[in-house]
JSON list of C-alpha atoms and ligand atoms in Angstrom, two decimals:
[
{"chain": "A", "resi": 1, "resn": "UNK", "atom": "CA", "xyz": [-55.27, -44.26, 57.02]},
{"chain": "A", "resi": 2, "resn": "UNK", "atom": "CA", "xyz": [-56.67, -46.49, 59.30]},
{"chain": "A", "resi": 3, "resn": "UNK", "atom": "CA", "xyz": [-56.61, -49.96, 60.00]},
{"chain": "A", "resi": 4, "resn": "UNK", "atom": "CA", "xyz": [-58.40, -53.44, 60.98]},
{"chain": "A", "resi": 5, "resn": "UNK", "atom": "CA", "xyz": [-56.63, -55.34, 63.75]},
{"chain": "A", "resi": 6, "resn": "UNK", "atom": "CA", "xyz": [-56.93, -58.77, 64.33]},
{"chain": "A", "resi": 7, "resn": "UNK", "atom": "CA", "xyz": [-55.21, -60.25, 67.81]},
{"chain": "A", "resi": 8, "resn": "UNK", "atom": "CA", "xyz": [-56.34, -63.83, 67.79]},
{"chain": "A", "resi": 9, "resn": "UNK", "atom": "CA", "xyz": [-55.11, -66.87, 70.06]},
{"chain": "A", "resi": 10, "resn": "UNK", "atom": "CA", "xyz": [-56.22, -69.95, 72.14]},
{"chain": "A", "resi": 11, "resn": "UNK", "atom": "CA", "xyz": [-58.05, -69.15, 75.23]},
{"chain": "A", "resi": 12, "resn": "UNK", "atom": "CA", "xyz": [-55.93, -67.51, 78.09]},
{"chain": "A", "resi": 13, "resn": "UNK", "atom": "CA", "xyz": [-53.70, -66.13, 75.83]},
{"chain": "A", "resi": 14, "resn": "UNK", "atom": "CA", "xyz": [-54.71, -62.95, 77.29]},
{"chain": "A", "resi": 15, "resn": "UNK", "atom": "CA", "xyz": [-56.67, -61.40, 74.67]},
{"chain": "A", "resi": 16, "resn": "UNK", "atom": "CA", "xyz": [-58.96, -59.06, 77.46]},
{"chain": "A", "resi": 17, "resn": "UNK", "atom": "CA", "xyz": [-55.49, -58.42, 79.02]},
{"chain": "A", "resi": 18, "resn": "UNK", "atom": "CA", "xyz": [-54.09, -56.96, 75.94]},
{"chain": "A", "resi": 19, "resn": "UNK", "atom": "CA", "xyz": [-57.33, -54.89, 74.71]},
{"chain": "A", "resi": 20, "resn": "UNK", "atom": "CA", "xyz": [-57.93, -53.47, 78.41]},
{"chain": "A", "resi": 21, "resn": "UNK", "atom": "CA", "xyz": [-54.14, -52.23, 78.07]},
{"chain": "A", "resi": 22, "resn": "UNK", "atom": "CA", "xyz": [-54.20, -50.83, 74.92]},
{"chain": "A", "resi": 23, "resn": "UNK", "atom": "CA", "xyz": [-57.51, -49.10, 75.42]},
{"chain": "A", "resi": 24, "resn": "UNK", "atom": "CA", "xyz": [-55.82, -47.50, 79.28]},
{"chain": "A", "resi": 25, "resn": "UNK", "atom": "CA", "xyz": [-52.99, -46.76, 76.78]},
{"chain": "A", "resi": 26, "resn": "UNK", "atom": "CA", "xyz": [-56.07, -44.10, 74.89]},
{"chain": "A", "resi": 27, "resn": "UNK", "atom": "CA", "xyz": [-57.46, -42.93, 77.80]},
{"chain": "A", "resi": 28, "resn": "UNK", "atom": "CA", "xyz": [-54.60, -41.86, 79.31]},
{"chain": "A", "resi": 29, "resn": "UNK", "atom": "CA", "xyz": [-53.68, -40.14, 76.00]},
{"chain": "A", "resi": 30, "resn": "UNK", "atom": "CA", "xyz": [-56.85, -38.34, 76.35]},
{"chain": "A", "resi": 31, "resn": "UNK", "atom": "CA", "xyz": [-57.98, -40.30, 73.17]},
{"chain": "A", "resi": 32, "resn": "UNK", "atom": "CA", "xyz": [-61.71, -41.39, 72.91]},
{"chain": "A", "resi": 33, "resn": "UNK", "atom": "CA", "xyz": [-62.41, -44.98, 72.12]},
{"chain": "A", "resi": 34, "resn": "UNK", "atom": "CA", "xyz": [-65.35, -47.43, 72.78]},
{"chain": "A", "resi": 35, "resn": "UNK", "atom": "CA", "xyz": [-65.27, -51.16, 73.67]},
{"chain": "A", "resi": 36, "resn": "UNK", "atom": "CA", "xyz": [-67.52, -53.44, 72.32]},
{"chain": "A", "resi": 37, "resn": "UNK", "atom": "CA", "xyz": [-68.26, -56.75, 73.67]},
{"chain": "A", "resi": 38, "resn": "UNK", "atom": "CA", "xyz": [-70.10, -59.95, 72.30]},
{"chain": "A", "resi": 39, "resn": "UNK", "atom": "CA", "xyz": [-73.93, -59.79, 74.31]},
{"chain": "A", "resi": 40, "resn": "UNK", "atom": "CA", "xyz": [-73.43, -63.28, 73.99]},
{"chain": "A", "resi": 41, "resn": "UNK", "atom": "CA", "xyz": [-70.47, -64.12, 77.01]},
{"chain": "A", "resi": 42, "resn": "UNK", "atom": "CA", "xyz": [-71.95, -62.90, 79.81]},
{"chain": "A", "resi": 43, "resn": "UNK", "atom": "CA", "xyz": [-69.39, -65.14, 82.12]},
{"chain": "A", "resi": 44, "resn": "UNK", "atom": "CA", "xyz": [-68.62, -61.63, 83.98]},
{"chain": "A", "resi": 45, "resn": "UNK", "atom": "CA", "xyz": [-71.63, -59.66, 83.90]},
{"chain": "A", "resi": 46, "resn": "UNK", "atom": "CA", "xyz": [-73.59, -57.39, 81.47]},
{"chain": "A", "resi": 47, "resn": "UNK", "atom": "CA", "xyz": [-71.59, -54.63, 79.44]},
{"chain": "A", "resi": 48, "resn": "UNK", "atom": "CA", "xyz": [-68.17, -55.14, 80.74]},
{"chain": "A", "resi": 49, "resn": "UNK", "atom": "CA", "xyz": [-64.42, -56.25, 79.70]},
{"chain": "A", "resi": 50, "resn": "UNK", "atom": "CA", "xyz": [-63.20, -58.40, 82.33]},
{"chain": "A", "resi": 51, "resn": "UNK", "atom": "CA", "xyz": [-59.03, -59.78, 82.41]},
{"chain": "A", "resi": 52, "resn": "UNK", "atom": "CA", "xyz": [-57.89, -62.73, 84.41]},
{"chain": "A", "resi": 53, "resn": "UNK", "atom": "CA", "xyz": [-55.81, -60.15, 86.31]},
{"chain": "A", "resi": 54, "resn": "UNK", "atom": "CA", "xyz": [-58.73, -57.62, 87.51]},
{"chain": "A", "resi": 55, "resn": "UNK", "atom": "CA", "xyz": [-58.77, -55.44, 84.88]},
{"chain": "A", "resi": 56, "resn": "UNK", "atom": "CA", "xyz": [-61.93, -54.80, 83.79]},
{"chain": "A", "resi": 57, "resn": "UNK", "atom": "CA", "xyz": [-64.07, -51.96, 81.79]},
{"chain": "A", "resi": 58, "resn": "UNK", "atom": "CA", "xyz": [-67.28, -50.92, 80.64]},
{"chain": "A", "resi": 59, "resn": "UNK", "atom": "CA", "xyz": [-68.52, -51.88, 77.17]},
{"chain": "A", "resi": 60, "resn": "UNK", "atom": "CA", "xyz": [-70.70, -52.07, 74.52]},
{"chain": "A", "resi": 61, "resn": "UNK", "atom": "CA", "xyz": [-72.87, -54.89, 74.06]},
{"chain": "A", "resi": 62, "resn": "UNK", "atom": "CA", "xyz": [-73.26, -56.47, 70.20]},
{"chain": "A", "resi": 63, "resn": "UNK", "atom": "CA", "xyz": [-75.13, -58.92, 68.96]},
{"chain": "A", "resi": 64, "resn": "UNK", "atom": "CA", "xyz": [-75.55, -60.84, 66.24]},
{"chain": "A", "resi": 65, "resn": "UNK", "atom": "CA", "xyz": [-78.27, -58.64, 64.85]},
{"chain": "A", "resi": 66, "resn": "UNK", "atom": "CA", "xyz": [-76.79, -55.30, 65.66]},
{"chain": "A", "resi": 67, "resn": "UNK", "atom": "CA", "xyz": [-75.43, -52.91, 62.58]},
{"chain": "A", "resi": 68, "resn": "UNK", "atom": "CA", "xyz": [-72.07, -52.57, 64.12]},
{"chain": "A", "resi": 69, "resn": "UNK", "atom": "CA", "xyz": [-71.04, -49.06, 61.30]},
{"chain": "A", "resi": 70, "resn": "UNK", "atom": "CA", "xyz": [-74.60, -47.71, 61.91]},
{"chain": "A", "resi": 71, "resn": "UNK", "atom": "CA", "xyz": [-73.68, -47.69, 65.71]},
{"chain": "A", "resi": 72, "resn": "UNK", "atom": "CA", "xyz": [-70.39, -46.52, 65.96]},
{"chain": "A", "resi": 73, "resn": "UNK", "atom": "CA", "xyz": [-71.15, -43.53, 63.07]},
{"chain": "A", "resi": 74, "resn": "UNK", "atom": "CA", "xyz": [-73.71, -42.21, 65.66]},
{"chain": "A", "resi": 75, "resn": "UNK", "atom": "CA", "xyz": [-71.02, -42.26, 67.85]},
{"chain": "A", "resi": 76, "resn": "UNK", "atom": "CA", "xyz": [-68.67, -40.80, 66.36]},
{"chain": "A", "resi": 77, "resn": "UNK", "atom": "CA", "xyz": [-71.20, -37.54, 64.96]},
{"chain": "A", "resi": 78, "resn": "UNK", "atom": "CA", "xyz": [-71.52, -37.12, 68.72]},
{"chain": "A", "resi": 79, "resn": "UNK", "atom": "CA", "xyz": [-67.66, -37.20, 69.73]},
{"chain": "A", "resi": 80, "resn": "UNK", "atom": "CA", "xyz": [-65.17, -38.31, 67.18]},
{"chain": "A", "resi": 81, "resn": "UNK", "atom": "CA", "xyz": [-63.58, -41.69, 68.14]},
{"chain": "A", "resi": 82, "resn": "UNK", "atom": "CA", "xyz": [-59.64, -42.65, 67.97]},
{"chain": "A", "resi": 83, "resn": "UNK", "atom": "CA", "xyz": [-60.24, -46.73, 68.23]},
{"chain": "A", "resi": 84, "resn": "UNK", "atom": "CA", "xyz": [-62.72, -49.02, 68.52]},
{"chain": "A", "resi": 85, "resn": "UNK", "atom": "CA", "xyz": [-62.22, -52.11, 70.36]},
{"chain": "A", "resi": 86, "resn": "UNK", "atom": "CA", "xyz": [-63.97, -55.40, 70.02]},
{"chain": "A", "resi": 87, "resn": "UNK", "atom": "CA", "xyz": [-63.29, -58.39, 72.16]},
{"chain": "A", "resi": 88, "resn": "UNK", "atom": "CA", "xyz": [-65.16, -61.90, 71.71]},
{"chain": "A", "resi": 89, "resn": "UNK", "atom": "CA", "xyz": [-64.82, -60.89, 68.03]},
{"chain": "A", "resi": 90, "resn": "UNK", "atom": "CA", "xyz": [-65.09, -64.87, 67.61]},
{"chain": "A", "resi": 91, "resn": "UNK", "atom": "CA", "xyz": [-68.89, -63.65, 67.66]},
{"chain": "A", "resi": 92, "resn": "UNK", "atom": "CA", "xyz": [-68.95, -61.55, 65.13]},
{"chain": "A", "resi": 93, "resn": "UNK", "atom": "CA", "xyz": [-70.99, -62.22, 61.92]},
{"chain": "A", "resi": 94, "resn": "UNK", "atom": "CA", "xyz": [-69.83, -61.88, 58.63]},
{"chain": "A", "resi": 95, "resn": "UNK", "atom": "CA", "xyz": [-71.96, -59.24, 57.78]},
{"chain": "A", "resi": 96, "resn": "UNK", "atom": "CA", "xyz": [-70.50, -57.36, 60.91]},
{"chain": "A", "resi": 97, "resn": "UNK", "atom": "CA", "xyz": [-67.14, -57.65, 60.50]},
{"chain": "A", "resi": 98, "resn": "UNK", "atom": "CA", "xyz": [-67.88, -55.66, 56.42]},
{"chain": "A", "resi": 99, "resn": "UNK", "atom": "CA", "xyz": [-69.46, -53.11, 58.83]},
{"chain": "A", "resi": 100, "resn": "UNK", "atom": "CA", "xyz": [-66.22, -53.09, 61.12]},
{"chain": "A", "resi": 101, "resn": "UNK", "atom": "CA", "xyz": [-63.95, -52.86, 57.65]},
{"chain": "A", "resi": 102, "resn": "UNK", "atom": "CA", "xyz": [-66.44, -49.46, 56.74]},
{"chain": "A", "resi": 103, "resn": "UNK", "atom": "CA", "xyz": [-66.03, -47.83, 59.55]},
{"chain": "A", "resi": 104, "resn": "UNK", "atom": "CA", "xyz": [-61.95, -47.96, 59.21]},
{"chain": "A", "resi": 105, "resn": "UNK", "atom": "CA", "xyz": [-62.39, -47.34, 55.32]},
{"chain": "A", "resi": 106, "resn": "UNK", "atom": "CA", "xyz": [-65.19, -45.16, 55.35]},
{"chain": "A", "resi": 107, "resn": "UNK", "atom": "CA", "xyz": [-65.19, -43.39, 58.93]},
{"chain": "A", "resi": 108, "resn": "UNK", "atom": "CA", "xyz": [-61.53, -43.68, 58.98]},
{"chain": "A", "resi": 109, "resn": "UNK", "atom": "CA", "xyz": [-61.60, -45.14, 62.37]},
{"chain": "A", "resi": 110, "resn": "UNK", "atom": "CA", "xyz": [-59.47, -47.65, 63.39]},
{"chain": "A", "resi": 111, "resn": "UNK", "atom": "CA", "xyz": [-60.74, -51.31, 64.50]},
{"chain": "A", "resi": 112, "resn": "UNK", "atom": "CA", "xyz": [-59.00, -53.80, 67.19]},
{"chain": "A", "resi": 113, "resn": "UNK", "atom": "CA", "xyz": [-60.44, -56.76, 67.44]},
{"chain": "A", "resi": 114, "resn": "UNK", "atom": "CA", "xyz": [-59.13, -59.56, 69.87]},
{"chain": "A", "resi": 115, "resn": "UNK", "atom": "CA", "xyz": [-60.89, -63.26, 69.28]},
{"chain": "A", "resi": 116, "resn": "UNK", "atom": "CA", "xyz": [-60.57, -67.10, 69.33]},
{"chain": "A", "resi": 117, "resn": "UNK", "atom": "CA", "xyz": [-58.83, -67.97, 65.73]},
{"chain": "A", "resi": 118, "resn": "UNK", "atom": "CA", "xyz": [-60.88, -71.33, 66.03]},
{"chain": "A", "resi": 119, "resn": "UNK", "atom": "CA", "xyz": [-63.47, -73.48, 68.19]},
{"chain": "A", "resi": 120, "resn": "UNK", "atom": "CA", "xyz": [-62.91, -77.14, 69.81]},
{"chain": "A", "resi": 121, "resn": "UNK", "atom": "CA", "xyz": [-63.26, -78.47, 66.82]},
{"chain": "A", "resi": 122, "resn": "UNK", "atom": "CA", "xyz": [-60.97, -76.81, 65.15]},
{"chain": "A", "resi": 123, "resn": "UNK", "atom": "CA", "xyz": [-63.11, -75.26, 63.18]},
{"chain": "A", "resi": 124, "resn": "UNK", "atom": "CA", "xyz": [-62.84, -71.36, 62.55]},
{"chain": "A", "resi": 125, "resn": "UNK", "atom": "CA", "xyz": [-65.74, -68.80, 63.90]},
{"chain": "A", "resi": 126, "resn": "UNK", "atom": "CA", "xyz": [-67.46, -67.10, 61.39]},
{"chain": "A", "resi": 127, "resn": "UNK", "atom": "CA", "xyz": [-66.26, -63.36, 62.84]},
{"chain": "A", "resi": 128, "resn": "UNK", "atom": "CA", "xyz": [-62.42, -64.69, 62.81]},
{"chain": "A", "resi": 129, "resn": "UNK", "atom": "CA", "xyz": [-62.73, -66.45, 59.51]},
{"chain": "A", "resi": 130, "resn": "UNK", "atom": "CA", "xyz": [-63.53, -63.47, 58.00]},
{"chain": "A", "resi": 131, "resn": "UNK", "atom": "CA", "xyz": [-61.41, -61.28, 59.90]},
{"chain": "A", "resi": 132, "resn": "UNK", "atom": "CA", "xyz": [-58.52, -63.72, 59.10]},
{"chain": "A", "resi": 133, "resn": "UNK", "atom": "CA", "xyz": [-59.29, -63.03, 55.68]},
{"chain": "A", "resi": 134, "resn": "UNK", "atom": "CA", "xyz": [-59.86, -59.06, 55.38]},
{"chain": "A", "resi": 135, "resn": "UNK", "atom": "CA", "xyz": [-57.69, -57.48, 58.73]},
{"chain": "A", "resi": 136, "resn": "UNK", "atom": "CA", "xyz": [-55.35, -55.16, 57.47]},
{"chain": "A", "resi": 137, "resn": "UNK", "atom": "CA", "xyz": [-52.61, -56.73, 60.36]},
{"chain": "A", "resi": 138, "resn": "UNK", "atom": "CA", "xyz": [-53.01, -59.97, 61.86]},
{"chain": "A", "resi": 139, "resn": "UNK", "atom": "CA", "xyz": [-51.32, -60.88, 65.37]},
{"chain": "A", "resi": 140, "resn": "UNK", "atom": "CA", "xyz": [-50.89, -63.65, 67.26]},
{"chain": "A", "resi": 141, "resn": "UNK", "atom": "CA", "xyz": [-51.03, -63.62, 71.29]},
{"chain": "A", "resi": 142, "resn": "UNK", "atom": "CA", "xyz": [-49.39, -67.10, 72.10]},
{"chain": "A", "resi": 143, "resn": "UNK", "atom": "CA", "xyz": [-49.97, -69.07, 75.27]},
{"chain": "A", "resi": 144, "resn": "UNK", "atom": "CA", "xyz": [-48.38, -72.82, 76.35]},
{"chain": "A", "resi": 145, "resn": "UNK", "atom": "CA", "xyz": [-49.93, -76.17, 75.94]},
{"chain": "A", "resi": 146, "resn": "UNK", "atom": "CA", "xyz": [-49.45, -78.31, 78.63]},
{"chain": "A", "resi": 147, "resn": "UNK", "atom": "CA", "xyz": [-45.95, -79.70, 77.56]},
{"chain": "A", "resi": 148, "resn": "UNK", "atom": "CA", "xyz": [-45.38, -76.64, 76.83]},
{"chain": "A", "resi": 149, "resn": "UNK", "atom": "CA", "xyz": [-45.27, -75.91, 73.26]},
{"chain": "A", "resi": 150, "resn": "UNK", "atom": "CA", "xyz": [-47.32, -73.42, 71.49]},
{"chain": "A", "resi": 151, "resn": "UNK", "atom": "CA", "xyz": [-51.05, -73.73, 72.38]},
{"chain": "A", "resi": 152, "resn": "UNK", "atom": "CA", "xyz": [-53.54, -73.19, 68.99]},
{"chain": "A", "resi": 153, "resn": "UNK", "atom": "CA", "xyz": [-56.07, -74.97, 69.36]},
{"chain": "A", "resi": 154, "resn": "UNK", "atom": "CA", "xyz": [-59.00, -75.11, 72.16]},
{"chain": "A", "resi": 155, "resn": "UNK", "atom": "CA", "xyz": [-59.94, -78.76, 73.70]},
{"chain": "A", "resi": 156, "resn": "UNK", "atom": "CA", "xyz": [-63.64, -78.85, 75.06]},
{"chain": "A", "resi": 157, "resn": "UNK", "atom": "CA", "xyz": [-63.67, -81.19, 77.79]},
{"chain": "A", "resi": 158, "resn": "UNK", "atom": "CA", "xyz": [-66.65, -82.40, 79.73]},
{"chain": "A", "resi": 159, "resn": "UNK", "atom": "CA", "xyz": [-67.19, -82.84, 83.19]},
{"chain": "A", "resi": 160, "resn": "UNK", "atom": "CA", "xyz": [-65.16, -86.34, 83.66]},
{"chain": "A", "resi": 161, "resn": "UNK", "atom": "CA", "xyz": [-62.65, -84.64, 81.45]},
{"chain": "A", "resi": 162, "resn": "UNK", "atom": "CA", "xyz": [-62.83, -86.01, 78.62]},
{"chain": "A", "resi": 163, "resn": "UNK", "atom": "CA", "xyz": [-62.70, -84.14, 75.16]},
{"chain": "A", "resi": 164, "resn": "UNK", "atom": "CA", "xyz": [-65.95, -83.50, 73.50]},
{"chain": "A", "resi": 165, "resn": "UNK", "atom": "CA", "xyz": [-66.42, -84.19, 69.47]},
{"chain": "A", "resi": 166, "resn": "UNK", "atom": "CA", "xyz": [-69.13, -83.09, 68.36]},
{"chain": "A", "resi": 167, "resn": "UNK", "atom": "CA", "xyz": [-72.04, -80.65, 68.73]},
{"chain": "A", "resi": 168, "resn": "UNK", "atom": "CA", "xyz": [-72.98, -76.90, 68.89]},
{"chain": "A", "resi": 169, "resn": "UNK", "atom": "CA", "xyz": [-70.14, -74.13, 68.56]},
{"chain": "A", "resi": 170, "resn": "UNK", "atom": "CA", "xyz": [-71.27, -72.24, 71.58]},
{"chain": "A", "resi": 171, "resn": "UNK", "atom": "CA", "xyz": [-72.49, -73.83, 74.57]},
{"chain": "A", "resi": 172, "resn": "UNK", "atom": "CA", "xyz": [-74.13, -71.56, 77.20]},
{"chain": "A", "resi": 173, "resn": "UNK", "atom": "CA", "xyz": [-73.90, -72.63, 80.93]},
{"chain": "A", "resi": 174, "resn": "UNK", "atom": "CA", "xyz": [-73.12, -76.31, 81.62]},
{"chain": "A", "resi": 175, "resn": "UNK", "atom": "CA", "xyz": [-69.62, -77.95, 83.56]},
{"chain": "A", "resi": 176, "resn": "UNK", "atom": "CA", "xyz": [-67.27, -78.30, 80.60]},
{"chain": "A", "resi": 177, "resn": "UNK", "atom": "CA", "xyz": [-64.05, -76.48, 80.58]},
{"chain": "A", "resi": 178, "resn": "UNK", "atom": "CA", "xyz": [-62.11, -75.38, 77.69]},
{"chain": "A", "resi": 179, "resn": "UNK", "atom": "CA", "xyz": [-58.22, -76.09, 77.42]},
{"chain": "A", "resi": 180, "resn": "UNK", "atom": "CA", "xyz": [-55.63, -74.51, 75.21]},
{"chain": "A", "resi": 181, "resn": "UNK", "atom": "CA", "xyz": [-53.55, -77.01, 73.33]},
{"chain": "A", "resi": 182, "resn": "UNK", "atom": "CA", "xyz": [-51.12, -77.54, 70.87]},
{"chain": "A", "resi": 183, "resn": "UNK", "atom": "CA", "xyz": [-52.14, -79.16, 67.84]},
{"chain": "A", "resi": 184, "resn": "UNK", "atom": "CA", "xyz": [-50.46, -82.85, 68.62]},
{"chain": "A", "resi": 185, "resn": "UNK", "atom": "CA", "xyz": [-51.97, -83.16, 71.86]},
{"chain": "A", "resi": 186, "resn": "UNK", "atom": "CA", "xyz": [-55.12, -81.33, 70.20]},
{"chain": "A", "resi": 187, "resn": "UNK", "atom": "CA", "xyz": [-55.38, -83.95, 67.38]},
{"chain": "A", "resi": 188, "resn": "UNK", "atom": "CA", "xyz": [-54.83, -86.75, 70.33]},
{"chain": "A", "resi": 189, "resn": "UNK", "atom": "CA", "xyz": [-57.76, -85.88, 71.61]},
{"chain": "A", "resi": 190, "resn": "UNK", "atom": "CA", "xyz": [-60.15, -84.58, 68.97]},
{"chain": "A", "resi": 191, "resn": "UNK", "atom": "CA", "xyz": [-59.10, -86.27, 66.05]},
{"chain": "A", "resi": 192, "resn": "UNK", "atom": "CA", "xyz": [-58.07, -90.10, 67.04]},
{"chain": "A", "resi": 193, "resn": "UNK", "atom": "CA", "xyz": [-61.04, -92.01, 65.80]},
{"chain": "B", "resi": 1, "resn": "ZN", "atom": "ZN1", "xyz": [-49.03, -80.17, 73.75]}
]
């Protein structure tokens, strides 16, 4: 049977890192997968995977109004698939990630998908929420806060550097930075009103 994978984290936890491997790991196998990424992040260029340490691949684009099982069953009728991997699953709707839960139930094709467990507010993204709630196997990549404990939680911080509060969930383009911290130095920041 297969399975839905989550691998959420903090940013630079390595989440592109990890998928990039694991889908080398297929290929090498001789094992057909597909990468999808969200059309929305286009920080490295159109249709492509990109790691902090050079990896990079080709992929998929998806957005938000894209039928994720209608896609990948065309895909597979033309050359059955071994995996499917999503990155920026953060972007994911809800109505996409029941698509991505019928294509390993249905298509019996198993799903990884690597995302941000929660925004700078704290607040979970719709695709992790609800991959949170229905993944088969969750798994956490960790990364460091700045003191060095375990990083959770994503600080936006504007161009003076200081945290931001309030506002939209994504923000195209701009100079603020994102930070991974741990949820004392996160609540600090954030949540000291
Ligand atoms: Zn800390």
């Amino acid at each position: 049977m297969a399975q839905l994978y989550f691998y959420y984290s903090a940013m630079n936890a390595g989440k592109s890192t990890s998928l990039l491997q694991s889908a080398y790991n297929y290929r090498e196998r001789g094992m057909h997968s597909i990468i999808y990424t969200a059309a929305i992040d286009d920080r490295f260029g159109v249709g492509k995977v990109t790691s902090r340490i050079g990896l990079q691949a080709d992929a998929k684009l998806y957005g938000t109004a894209d039928d994720l099982f209608e896609s990948i069953k065309a895909d597979e009728q033309a050359r059955p698939l071994d995996c499917i991997f999503i990155d920026e699953a953060q972007f994911l709707t809800k109505e996409q990630v029941r698509q991505l839960v019928e294509v390993v139930d249905e298509l019996d094709v198993p799903v990884l998908a690597y995302g941000l467990r929660t925004d700078f507010l704290g607040e979970t993204f719709e695709g992790s929420h609800y991959l949170l709630a229905w993944a088969d196997k969750l798994f956490e990549l960790k990364t460091v806060c700045h003191c060095g404990r375990k990083a959770n939680f994503v600080v936006r911080l504007d161009q003076d550097g200081n945290a931001v509060k309030g506002g939209d969930q994504v923000k195209i383009g701009g100079n603020d930075t994102y930070e991974s911290m741990c949820r004392k130095h996160f609540k600090a920041l954030v949540w000291n009103d």
